[in-house]
């Protein structure tokens, strides 16, 4: 069992940057026809600015591009913007890439960036998970010349370039703003990316064609077809039989059999965390009772109880058995070694005796009952993780009844307050964005706590996080984020479980597949085999 394994820097940074930015064009010997990808990602919309979900950002990155790109160490690199610099605490200048064209032939310029920001900030009304929080602090945006964008913010936003690493740039139409309904109804998506839109069948397929005029060089594949196959076994079968060339989200248990059948596998630690989250706000909770089934006061308000359950959680079983080694035990929101993480936070082995003592000290010497909710099929090993955590907690007298449901059902019930404790997962561009969303006190005006369904509040942590976010990207900011993380993790509002590894399988037509910790699945990561 490996607890606290460090995040290992990958050696393919330069290659991966070139792939995603399109600067590694195919040679004639590499060019191939159609690339067929089986994906777990179900594209929800053709609007690239509607929902900040990997389902959308991964697939739509073929068509649209960002001003700024994150490499495989999550460092910022030029995208459609070649450079950026602060002019003052509240002003930024972005210089844009010249001679870039949209798929309809129109030139990309600063006016398109202005439109993109204004559409997200002033026009779209997306659900939770949209991009508005990234631009809500922008007071004004202007284009003094075609290749310069000037941005003025309401206050200091030192992380502004990072925010733009998540926002796709759209082409300004002749008038008004394009609606999500229009884009979904058949208005052809018009981006600057390496592939053009051909067709989309919601929940079934996305078809793309090569953009031969792409500014970064001619892409390797003439056609790309994504088949949505949500069932993991079906994805594995499609790859095994040669129906597809690439399959994402491969279960760890299937890796060995895939290799036996001649497929190859790539994996990388995910820039994300899966965790148990507690409702610490309400006085009583659904599904939480004493051993006789009678409701009790919310035990999770007591940090001793949260600490006891943390000590009673065997992360090693989750990583070694359920994830078959394709994961890293977690003690914070990102794998150790990424910017903003703390080298002091390492996963602990379970200590059931100490956990029992803490429960008794908190007033629960006999434990209690609870329902442990979570999604089924959303994350690698999610339903099995519920079972394993429940078995660990039973050793200290906490009887947990696992309740797995399809993600859409689970997500709706969680938002409605139907659960008292649950398993979940989240990812983001940086440590501070996850801290801001998952653990900061809920505050609609500041845009914090969107995923803090447990309503945890810690004023000292909020202040430390706000200070860290006021510092420019760099070592000082990373150190401040690490300190804030140490403070909040000591209070255990969540139990970090693991950082699972993204696993992708590929067949003989593929030379290599370069993974990114954000978990994207794209044709740009897929290099053809050499003949």
Coordinates of C-alpha atoms in Angstrom, one line a residue:
X1 CA 0.0 0.0 0.0
X2 CA 1.5 3.4 -1.0
X3 CA 0.3 6.3 1.0
X4 CA 1.4 9.8 0.1
X5 CA 3.1 8.9 -3.2
X6 CA 4.3 12.2 -4.7
X7 CA 2.9 13.6 -8.0
X8 CA 5.4 12.6 -10.6
X9 CA 6.3 15.3 -13.2
X10 CA 5.8 13.9 -16.6
X11 CA 8.5 14.1 -19.3
X12 CA 6.3 15.0 -22.3
X13 CA 5.5 18.6 -21.5
X14 CA 6.8 20.1 -24.7
X15 CA 5.2 17.4 -26.8
X16 CA 1.9 17.8 -25.1
X17 CA 1.9 21.5 -25.4
X18 CA 2.6 21.2 -29.1
X19 CA -0.2 18.7 -29.6
X20 CA -2.8 20.8 -27.8
X21 CA -1.8 24.0 -29.5
X22 CA -1.7 22.4 -32.9
X23 CA 2.0 23.1 -33.5
X24 CA 2.9 19.4 -34.1
X25 CA 1.4 18.9 -37.6
X26 CA 1.3 15.5 -39.1
X27 CA 3.9 14.4 -41.6
X28 CA 2.6 12.7 -44.8
X29 CA 3.6 9.3 -43.4
X30 CA 1.6 10.0 -40.3
X31 CA -1.6 11.2 -41.9
X32 CA -4.6 8.9 -41.5
X33 CA -8.2 8.8 -42.3
X34 CA -10.9 8.6 -39.7
X35 CA -10.0 8.4 -36.0
X36 CA -12.7 6.6 -33.9
X37 CA -12.9 7.3 -30.2
X38 CA -15.2 5.7 -27.7
X39 CA -15.8 8.2 -24.9
X40 CA -17.6 8.2 -21.6
X41 CA -18.2 11.9 -22.1
X42 CA -21.8 12.7 -23.2
X43 CA -21.7 16.1 -24.9
X44 CA -24.5 18.1 -23.3
X45 CA -24.5 21.2 -25.5
X46 CA -22.8 22.8 -28.5
X47 CA -22.5 26.1 -26.6
X48 CA -18.9 26.2 -25.5
X49 CA -19.6 28.7 -22.7
X50 CA -22.7 27.2 -21.1
X51 CA -21.4 24.6 -18.7
X52 CA -18.0 24.1 -17.2
X53 CA -17.9 20.3 -17.4
X54 CA -15.3 18.0 -18.9
X55 CA -18.0 16.5 -21.0
X56 CA -18.2 19.8 -22.9
X57 CA -14.8 21.3 -22.6
X58 CA -13.0 18.1 -23.7
X59 CA -15.0 17.5 -26.9
X60 CA -15.5 21.2 -27.9
X61 CA -11.8 21.9 -27.6
X62 CA -11.5 20.4 -31.1
X63 CA -13.6 23.3 -32.4
X64 CA -12.8 26.2 -30.1
X65 CA -9.6 27.5 -28.4
X66 CA -8.6 29.4 -25.3
X67 CA -6.4 32.5 -24.9
X68 CA -4.2 30.6 -22.5
X69 CA -3.3 26.9 -22.2
X70 CA -2.3 24.8 -19.2
X71 CA 0.5 22.3 -19.8
X72 CA 0.7 19.0 -18.0
X73 CA 2.2 20.6 -14.9
X74 CA -0.7 23.1 -15.0
X75 CA 1.6 25.9 -15.9
X76 CA 0.2 28.6 -18.2
X77 CA 1.3 28.7 -21.8
X78 CA 0.3 30.9 -24.8
X79 CA -2.8 29.9 -26.7
X80 CA -4.7 32.4 -28.8
X81 CA -2.9 35.0 -26.7
X82 CA 0.8 35.1 -27.2
X83 CA 1.5 37.2 -24.1
X84 CA -0.2 39.0 -21.2
X85 CA 0.9 41.4 -18.5
X86 CA -0.6 43.5 -15.7
X87 CA -0.6 47.2 -16.3
X88 CA -1.7 47.9 -12.8
X89 CA -3.5 46.1 -10.0
X90 CA -6.7 46.4 -11.9
X91 CA -5.6 46.5 -15.6
X92 CA -4.3 43.7 -17.9
X93 CA -3.2 43.7 -21.5
X94 CA -3.4 40.6 -23.7
X95 CA -1.6 40.4 -27.0
X96 CA -3.2 38.1 -29.6
X97 CA -1.9 35.7 -32.1
X98 CA -1.9 37.1 -35.7
X99 CA -3.2 35.4 -38.8
X100 CA -5.7 33.1 -37.1
X101 CA -9.0 32.4 -38.8
X102 CA -12.3 31.0 -37.8
X103 CA -13.7 28.0 -39.7
X104 CA -15.9 30.3 -41.8
X105 CA -12.8 32.2 -43.0
X106 CA -13.3 35.3 -40.9
X107 CA -10.2 36.7 -39.1
X108 CA -9.8 36.2 -35.3
X109 CA -9.2 39.5 -33.5
X110 CA -9.6 41.4 -30.2
X111 CA -13.3 42.1 -30.9
X112 CA -14.0 38.4 -30.6
X113 CA -12.4 38.3 -27.2
X114 CA -14.5 41.3 -26.1
X115 CA -17.6 39.5 -27.3
X116 CA -16.7 36.3 -25.5
X117 CA -16.3 38.0 -22.2
X118 CA -19.4 40.1 -22.5
X119 CA -21.5 37.1 -23.6
X120 CA -20.5 35.1 -20.5
X121 CA -20.7 38.0 -18.1
X122 CA -23.8 39.8 -19.4
X123 CA -25.9 37.4 -21.4
X124 CA -25.7 33.8 -20.5
X125 CA -27.6 32.5 -17.5
X126 CA -26.1 29.0 -17.1
X127 CA -26.7 26.5 -14.3
X128 CA -24.2 25.8 -11.6
X129 CA -20.9 25.0 -13.2
X130 CA -20.9 27.9 -15.7
X131 CA -18.1 30.2 -16.5
X132 CA -19.5 33.5 -15.1
X133 CA -17.5 33.4 -12.0
X134 CA -14.3 33.7 -14.1
X135 CA -15.4 37.0 -15.6
X136 CA -17.7 38.5 -13.0
X137 CA -14.8 40.6 -11.7
X138 CA -14.2 42.2 -15.1
X139 CA -15.4 45.8 -15.1
X140 CA -14.7 46.6 -18.7
X141 CA -13.0 45.1 -21.7
X142 CA -11.9 46.9 -24.9
X143 CA -9.9 46.4 -28.1
X144 CA -7.6 49.4 -28.8
X145 CA -6.3 47.5 -31.9
X146 CA -7.1 44.2 -33.6
X147 CA -4.4 42.3 -31.7
X148 CA -4.7 43.9 -28.2
X149 CA -7.3 43.4 -25.5
X150 CA -7.4 45.7 -22.4
X151 CA -9.2 44.4 -19.4
X152 CA -10.1 46.5 -16.3
X153 CA -11.2 44.6 -13.2
X154 CA -13.2 45.8 -10.2
X155 CA -10.3 44.9 -7.9
X156 CA -7.1 43.0 -8.0
X157 CA -7.4 39.7 -10.0
X158 CA -3.9 38.4 -10.2
X159 CA -5.2 35.0 -11.4
X160 CA -7.0 36.4 -14.4
X161 CA -4.8 34.6 -17.0
X162 CA -5.6 31.3 -15.3
X163 CA -9.3 32.0 -15.7
X164 CA -8.9 32.4 -19.4
X165 CA -7.3 29.0 -19.6
X166 CA -10.9 27.6 -19.3
X167 CA -12.8 30.0 -21.5
X168 CA -13.3 29.2 -25.2
X169 CA -13.3 32.2 -27.6
X170 CA -16.3 32.6 -29.9
X171 CA -16.6 34.5 -33.1
X172 CA -18.7 37.8 -32.8
X173 CA -21.8 37.5 -34.9
X174 CA -23.1 40.4 -37.0
X175 CA -25.4 41.5 -34.2
X176 CA -26.5 40.5 -30.7
X177 CA -25.5 37.4 -28.8
X178 CA -25.9 33.8 -30.0
X179 CA -28.2 31.8 -27.8
X180 CA -27.6 28.4 -26.5
X181 CA -30.8 27.3 -28.1
X182 CA -29.6 28.5 -31.5
X183 CA -26.3 26.7 -31.2
X184 CA -27.9 23.5 -30.2
X185 CA -30.5 23.8 -33.0
X186 CA -28.0 23.7 -35.8
X187 CA -26.1 26.9 -36.0
X188 CA -22.7 25.5 -37.1
X189 CA -20.2 26.0 -34.3
X190 CA -17.5 28.4 -35.6
X191 CA -14.2 28.2 -33.8
X192 CA -10.5 28.5 -34.6
X193 CA -9.6 25.0 -33.6
X194 CA -7.9 22.1 -35.5
X195 CA -11.2 20.4 -36.4
X196 CA -14.4 21.6 -37.9
X197 CA -17.9 20.6 -36.8
X198 CA -19.8 18.2 -39.0
X199 CA -22.6 16.7 -37.0
X200 CA -23.8 16.0 -33.5
X201 CA -26.4 13.6 -32.1
X202 CA -26.9 14.3 -28.5
X203 CA -25.8 11.4 -26.3
X204 CA -24.7 9.4 -29.3
X205 CA -21.9 10.9 -31.5
X206 CA -19.9 13.9 -32.5
X207 CA -18.4 14.0 -36.0
X208 CA -15.5 16.4 -36.9
X209 CA -13.5 17.1 -40.0
X210 CA -9.9 18.4 -40.2
X211 CA -9.3 22.1 -40.5
X212 CA -6.7 22.2 -43.2
X213 CA -6.2 26.0 -42.6
X214 CA -5.5 25.6 -38.9
X215 CA -2.9 28.1 -37.8
X216 CA -0.9 25.5 -35.8
X217 CA -0.4 23.2 -38.7
X218 CA -2.4 20.4 -40.5
X219 CA -3.9 18.0 -37.9
X220 CA -3.1 14.3 -38.2
X221 CA -6.6 12.9 -38.8
X222 CA -8.9 13.8 -41.7
X223 CA -12.0 12.8 -39.8
X224 CA -12.7 12.2 -36.1
X225 CA -15.8 10.4 -34.8
X226 CA -16.6 10.3 -31.1
X227 CA -19.0 7.5 -30.1
X228 CA -20.6 8.0 -26.7
X229 CA -20.5 4.7 -24.9
X230 CA -21.3 5.3 -21.2
X231 CA -21.0 1.7 -20.1
X232 CA -17.3 0.9 -19.3
X233 CA -17.5 -2.8 -20.3
X234 CA -18.9 -1.7 -23.7
X235 CA -16.1 0.7 -24.3
X236 CA -13.6 -2.0 -23.5
X237 CA -15.3 -4.4 -25.8
X238 CA -15.4 -1.8 -28.7
X239 CA -11.6 -1.3 -28.3
X240 CA -10.9 -5.0 -28.0
X241 CA -12.8 -5.8 -31.3
X242 CA -11.3 -2.9 -33.2
X243 CA -14.5 -1.0 -33.6
X244 CA -12.7 2.0 -32.2
X245 CA -9.1 3.1 -32.1
X246 CA -9.2 4.8 -28.6
X247 CA -11.4 4.3 -25.5
X248 CA -11.2 6.6 -22.5
X249 CA -12.1 6.0 -18.8
X250 CA -10.9 2.4 -18.9
X251 CA -11.6 0.6 -15.5
X252 CA -8.4 -0.4 -13.8
X253 CA -9.7 -4.0 -13.6
X254 CA -9.7 -4.3 -17.4
X255 CA -6.2 -3.1 -18.0
X256 CA -4.5 -6.5 -17.9
X257 CA -7.1 -8.1 -20.2
X258 CA -6.8 -5.3 -22.7
X259 CA -3.0 -5.7 -22.8
X260 CA -3.4 -9.4 -23.3
X261 CA -5.5 -8.7 -26.4
X262 CA -2.8 -6.4 -27.9
X263 CA -4.1 -3.0 -26.8
X264 CA -1.9 -0.5 -25.2
X265 CA -2.7 1.7 -22.2
X266 CA -1.7 5.2 -21.1
X267 CA -2.4 6.6 -17.6
X268 CA -1.7 9.8 -15.6
X269 CA -2.6 11.1 -12.1
X270 CA -5.7 13.3 -12.3
X271 CA -5.7 16.9 -11.2
X272 CA -8.8 16.3 -9.1
X273 CA -9.9 14.7 -5.9
X274 CA -12.6 12.3 -4.8
X275 CA -13.8 12.7 -1.3
X276 CA -16.4 12.2 1.4
X277 CA -18.2 15.5 2.3
X278 CA -20.2 16.2 5.5
X279 CA -23.3 18.4 6.0
X280 CA -22.1 20.4 9.0
X281 CA -24.8 23.0 9.0
X282 CA -28.2 21.5 9.8
X283 CA -29.3 20.4 13.3
X284 CA -30.5 17.0 12.1
X285 CA -29.8 15.1 9.0
X286 CA -31.7 12.6 6.8
X287 CA -30.5 9.0 7.2
X288 CA -28.4 9.8 10.4
X289 CA -29.8 8.0 13.5
X290 CA -28.8 6.2 16.6
X291 CA -28.5 2.4 16.7
X292 CA -32.2 2.0 17.3
X293 CA -33.1 4.1 14.3
X294 CA -34.1 7.3 16.2
X295 CA -32.9 10.7 14.8
X296 CA -30.0 12.3 16.5
X297 CA -28.3 15.7 16.5
X298 CA -26.0 16.2 13.6
X299 CA -22.8 14.4 14.6
X300 CA -20.8 16.0 11.8
X301 CA -20.9 19.4 13.5
X302 CA -18.3 18.0 15.9
X303 CA -14.8 18.0 14.5
X304 CA -13.9 15.0 16.7
X305 CA -16.4 12.9 14.7
X306 CA -15.1 14.1 11.4
X307 CA -11.6 13.3 12.6
X308 CA -12.7 9.9 13.8
X309 CA -14.2 9.0 10.5
X310 CA -11.1 10.2 8.7
X311 CA -8.9 7.9 10.9
X312 CA -11.3 5.0 10.2
X313 CA -11.0 5.4 6.4
X314 CA -8.6 2.9 4.7
X315 CA -7.4 4.7 1.6
X316 CA -5.0 1.9 0.8
X317 CA -7.8 -0.5 0.0
X318 CA -9.4 2.1 -2.3
X319 CA -6.2 2.6 -4.2
X320 CA -4.7 -0.9 -4.2
X321 CA -7.8 -3.0 -4.6
X322 CA -10.6 -0.9 -6.2
X323 CA -8.3 1.2 -8.4
X324 CA -5.8 -1.6 -8.9
X325 CA -3.0 0.8 -8.3
X326 CA -4.2 3.3 -10.8
X327 CA -4.7 6.0 -8.2
X328 CA -2.9 7.9 -5.4
X329 CA -4.1 8.2 -1.8
X330 CA -5.2 11.8 -1.1
X331 CA -4.7 14.2 1.8
X332 CA -5.5 17.4 -0.1
X333 CA -7.3 18.5 -3.2
X334 CA -4.5 18.0 -5.8
X335 CA -1.8 15.4 -5.9
X336 CA 1.4 16.4 -4.0
X337 CA 3.8 18.3 -6.2
X338 CA 1.4 20.4 -8.2
X339 CA 1.4 24.2 -7.7
X340 CA -0.3 25.2 -4.4
X341 CA -0.1 21.8 -2.7
X342 CA 1.5 21.2 0.7
X343 CA 4.4 18.8 1.1
X344 CA 3.3 18.5 4.8
X345 CA 0.0 16.9 4.0
X346 CA 0.3 13.1 3.6
X347 CA -2.4 10.4 3.7
X348 CA -2.6 8.5 7.0
X349 CA -3.0 4.8 7.5
X350 CA -6.2 4.0 9.4
X351 CA -6.1 4.0 13.2
X352 CA -9.3 2.4 14.4
X353 CA -8.4 2.5 18.1
X354 CA -7.8 6.2 18.1
X355 CA -10.9 6.7 16.0
X356 CA -13.0 4.8 18.6
X357 CA -11.6 7.0 21.4
X358 CA -12.5 10.2 19.5
X359 CA -16.0 8.9 18.9
X360 CA -16.5 8.2 22.5
X361 CA -15.1 11.6 23.5
X362 CA -17.6 13.2 21.1
X363 CA -20.4 11.4 22.9
X364 CA -20.9 8.4 20.5
X365 CA -19.2 5.4 22.3
X366 CA -21.6 3.0 20.5
X367 CA -21.4 4.8 17.1
X368 CA -24.4 5.6 15.0
X369 CA -26.1 4.8 11.7
X370 CA -26.0 6.8 8.5
X371 CA -26.7 6.6 4.8
X372 CA -23.6 7.2 2.7
X373 CA -24.7 8.4 -0.7
X374 CA -22.8 8.7 -4.0
X375 CA -23.0 8.4 -7.7
X376 CA -22.7 5.1 -9.6
X377 CA -20.7 5.1 -12.9
X378 CA -19.5 8.7 -12.6
X379 CA -16.0 8.1 -11.4
X380 CA -13.7 5.1 -11.5
X381 CA -14.6 2.8 -8.6
X382 CA -17.3 5.0 -7.2
X383 CA -19.9 2.5 -6.1
X384 CA -17.2 0.1 -4.9
X385 CA -15.6 3.0 -2.9
X386 CA -18.9 3.5 -1.1
X387 CA -18.9 -0.1 0.0
X388 CA -15.2 0.0 1.1
X389 CA -15.7 3.2 3.1
X390 CA -18.8 1.7 4.8
X391 CA -16.8 -1.4 5.7
X392 CA -14.0 0.6 7.2
X393 CA -16.4 2.8 9.3
X394 CA -18.2 -0.3 10.6
X395 CA -15.0 -1.2 12.5
X396 CA -15.6 1.8 14.8
X397 CA -19.3 1.3 15.2
X398 CA -20.6 3.6 12.5
X399 CA -23.0 1.6 10.4
X400 CA -23.1 3.1 6.9
X401 CA -25.6 2.1 4.4
X402 CA -24.2 2.7 0.9
X403 CA -26.7 4.4 -1.5
X404 CA -25.4 4.6 -5.0
X405 CA -27.5 6.3 -7.7
X406 CA -27.0 7.5 -11.3
X407 CA -25.2 10.8 -11.2
X408 CA -28.1 12.9 -12.4
X409 CA -30.3 11.5 -9.6
X410 CA -27.5 11.8 -7.0
X411 CA -26.7 15.4 -8.1
X412 CA -30.3 16.5 -7.9
X413 CA -30.8 14.9 -4.4
X414 CA -27.6 16.3 -3.1
X415 CA -28.5 19.8 -4.2
X416 CA -32.0 19.3 -2.6
X417 CA -30.4 18.4 0.8
X418 CA -31.6 14.8 0.8
X419 CA -28.2 13.5 2.1
X420 CA -26.3 14.0 5.3
X421 CA -22.9 12.6 4.0
X422 CA -21.9 11.7 0.6
X423 CA -19.0 10.7 -1.8
X424 CA -18.2 13.1 -4.6
X425 CA -15.4 14.4 -6.8
X426 CA -14.3 17.6 -8.4
X427 CA -11.5 18.9 -10.6
X428 CA -10.3 22.4 -11.6
X429 CA -7.6 24.5 -13.2
X430 CA -5.7 25.1 -10.0
X431 CA -5.7 24.3 -6.2
X432 CA -7.2 27.7 -5.4
X433 CA -10.2 27.2 -7.7
X434 CA -11.1 23.9 -6.0
X435 CA -10.6 25.5 -2.5
X436 CA -12.7 28.5 -3.6
X437 CA -15.5 26.3 -4.9
X438 CA -15.5 23.3 -2.5
X439 CA -14.4 24.5 0.9
X440 CA -14.8 28.3 1.0
X441 CA -17.9 29.6 2.8
X442 CA -20.9 29.8 0.5
X443 CA -21.2 33.4 -0.7
X444 CA -23.1 34.2 -3.9
X445 CA -21.7 37.7 -4.1
X446 CA -18.1 36.5 -4.0
X447 CA -19.0 33.4 -6.0
X448 CA -17.5 31.1 -3.4
X449 CA -18.7 27.7 -2.2
X450 CA -20.6 26.6 -5.3
X451 CA -19.8 23.0 -4.5
X452 CA -19.8 23.4 -0.7
X453 CA -23.0 21.5 -0.3
X454 CA -22.1 20.8 3.3
X455 CA -22.3 24.5 4.1
X456 CA -18.9 24.4 5.9
X457 CA -17.8 27.8 7.2
X458 CA -14.3 28.8 8.5
X459 CA -13.6 32.5 8.6
X460 CA -9.8 32.0 9.3
X461 CA -9.6 29.8 6.2
X462 CA -11.6 32.2 4.1
X463 CA -9.2 35.0 5.1
X464 CA -6.1 32.9 4.2
X465 CA -7.6 31.9 0.9
X466 CA -8.5 35.5 0.0
X467 CA -4.9 36.6 0.8
X468 CA -3.5 33.8 -1.3
X469 CA -5.8 34.7 -4.2
X470 CA -4.5 38.3 -4.0
X471 CA -1.0 37.3 -4.8
X472 CA 0.3 37.0 -8.3
X473 CA 0.8 33.5 -9.7
X474 CA 4.2 32.1 -8.5
X475 CA 6.0 30.6 -5.5
X476 CA 4.6 33.1 -3.0
X477 CA 1.0 32.4 -4.0
X478 CA 1.7 28.6 -4.0
X479 CA 3.1 28.8 -0.4
X480 CA 0.1 30.8 0.8
X481 CA -2.3 28.3 -0.8
X482 CA -0.4 25.4 0.9
X483 CA -0.8 27.1 4.3
X484 CA -4.5 27.7 3.7
X485 CA -4.9 24.0 2.7
X486 CA -3.1 22.9 5.9
X487 CA -5.5 24.9 8.0
X488 CA -8.7 23.7 6.5
X489 CA -7.6 20.1 6.2
X490 CA -6.9 20.0 9.9
X491 CA -10.6 20.7 10.5
X492 CA -11.7 17.8 8.2
X493 CA -14.8 19.3 6.4
X494 CA -14.1 16.6 3.8
X495 CA -12.2 13.4 3.8
X496 CA -9.9 13.4 0.7
X497 CA -9.9 9.8 -0.5
X498 CA -7.8 9.5 -3.7
X499 CA -6.7 11.1 -6.9
X500 CA -7.6 8.5 -9.5
X501 CA -5.6 8.0 -12.6
X502 CA -7.0 8.7 -16.1
X503 CA -6.6 5.5 -18.1
X504 CA -7.0 5.4 -21.9
X505 CA -6.6 2.4 -24.1
X506 CA -5.6 2.5 -27.8
X507 CA -5.2 0.1 -30.7
X508 CA -2.7 -0.7 -33.4
X509 CA -3.5 2.4 -35.6
X510 CA -2.3 4.7 -32.8
X511 CA 1.4 5.3 -32.2
X512 CA 1.0 7.0 -28.8
X513 CA -1.6 8.8 -26.7
X514 CA -0.4 11.7 -24.5
X515 CA -2.6 12.1 -21.4
X516 CA -3.2 15.4 -19.5
X517 CA -4.0 15.6 -15.7
X518 CA -7.2 17.5 -16.5
X519 CA -8.7 14.4 -18.1
X520 CA -9.4 15.6 -21.6
X521 CA -10.0 13.1 -24.4
X522 CA -9.1 14.6 -27.8
X523 CA -7.9 13.7 -31.2
X524 CA -5.0 16.1 -30.6
X525 CA -3.6 13.8 -28.0
X526 CA -3.7 10.9 -30.4
X527 CA -0.7 10.4 -32.7
X528 CA -0.9 8.0 -35.6
X529 CA 1.3 4.9 -35.8
X530 CA 4.3 5.2 -38.1
X531 CA 4.3 2.8 -41.1

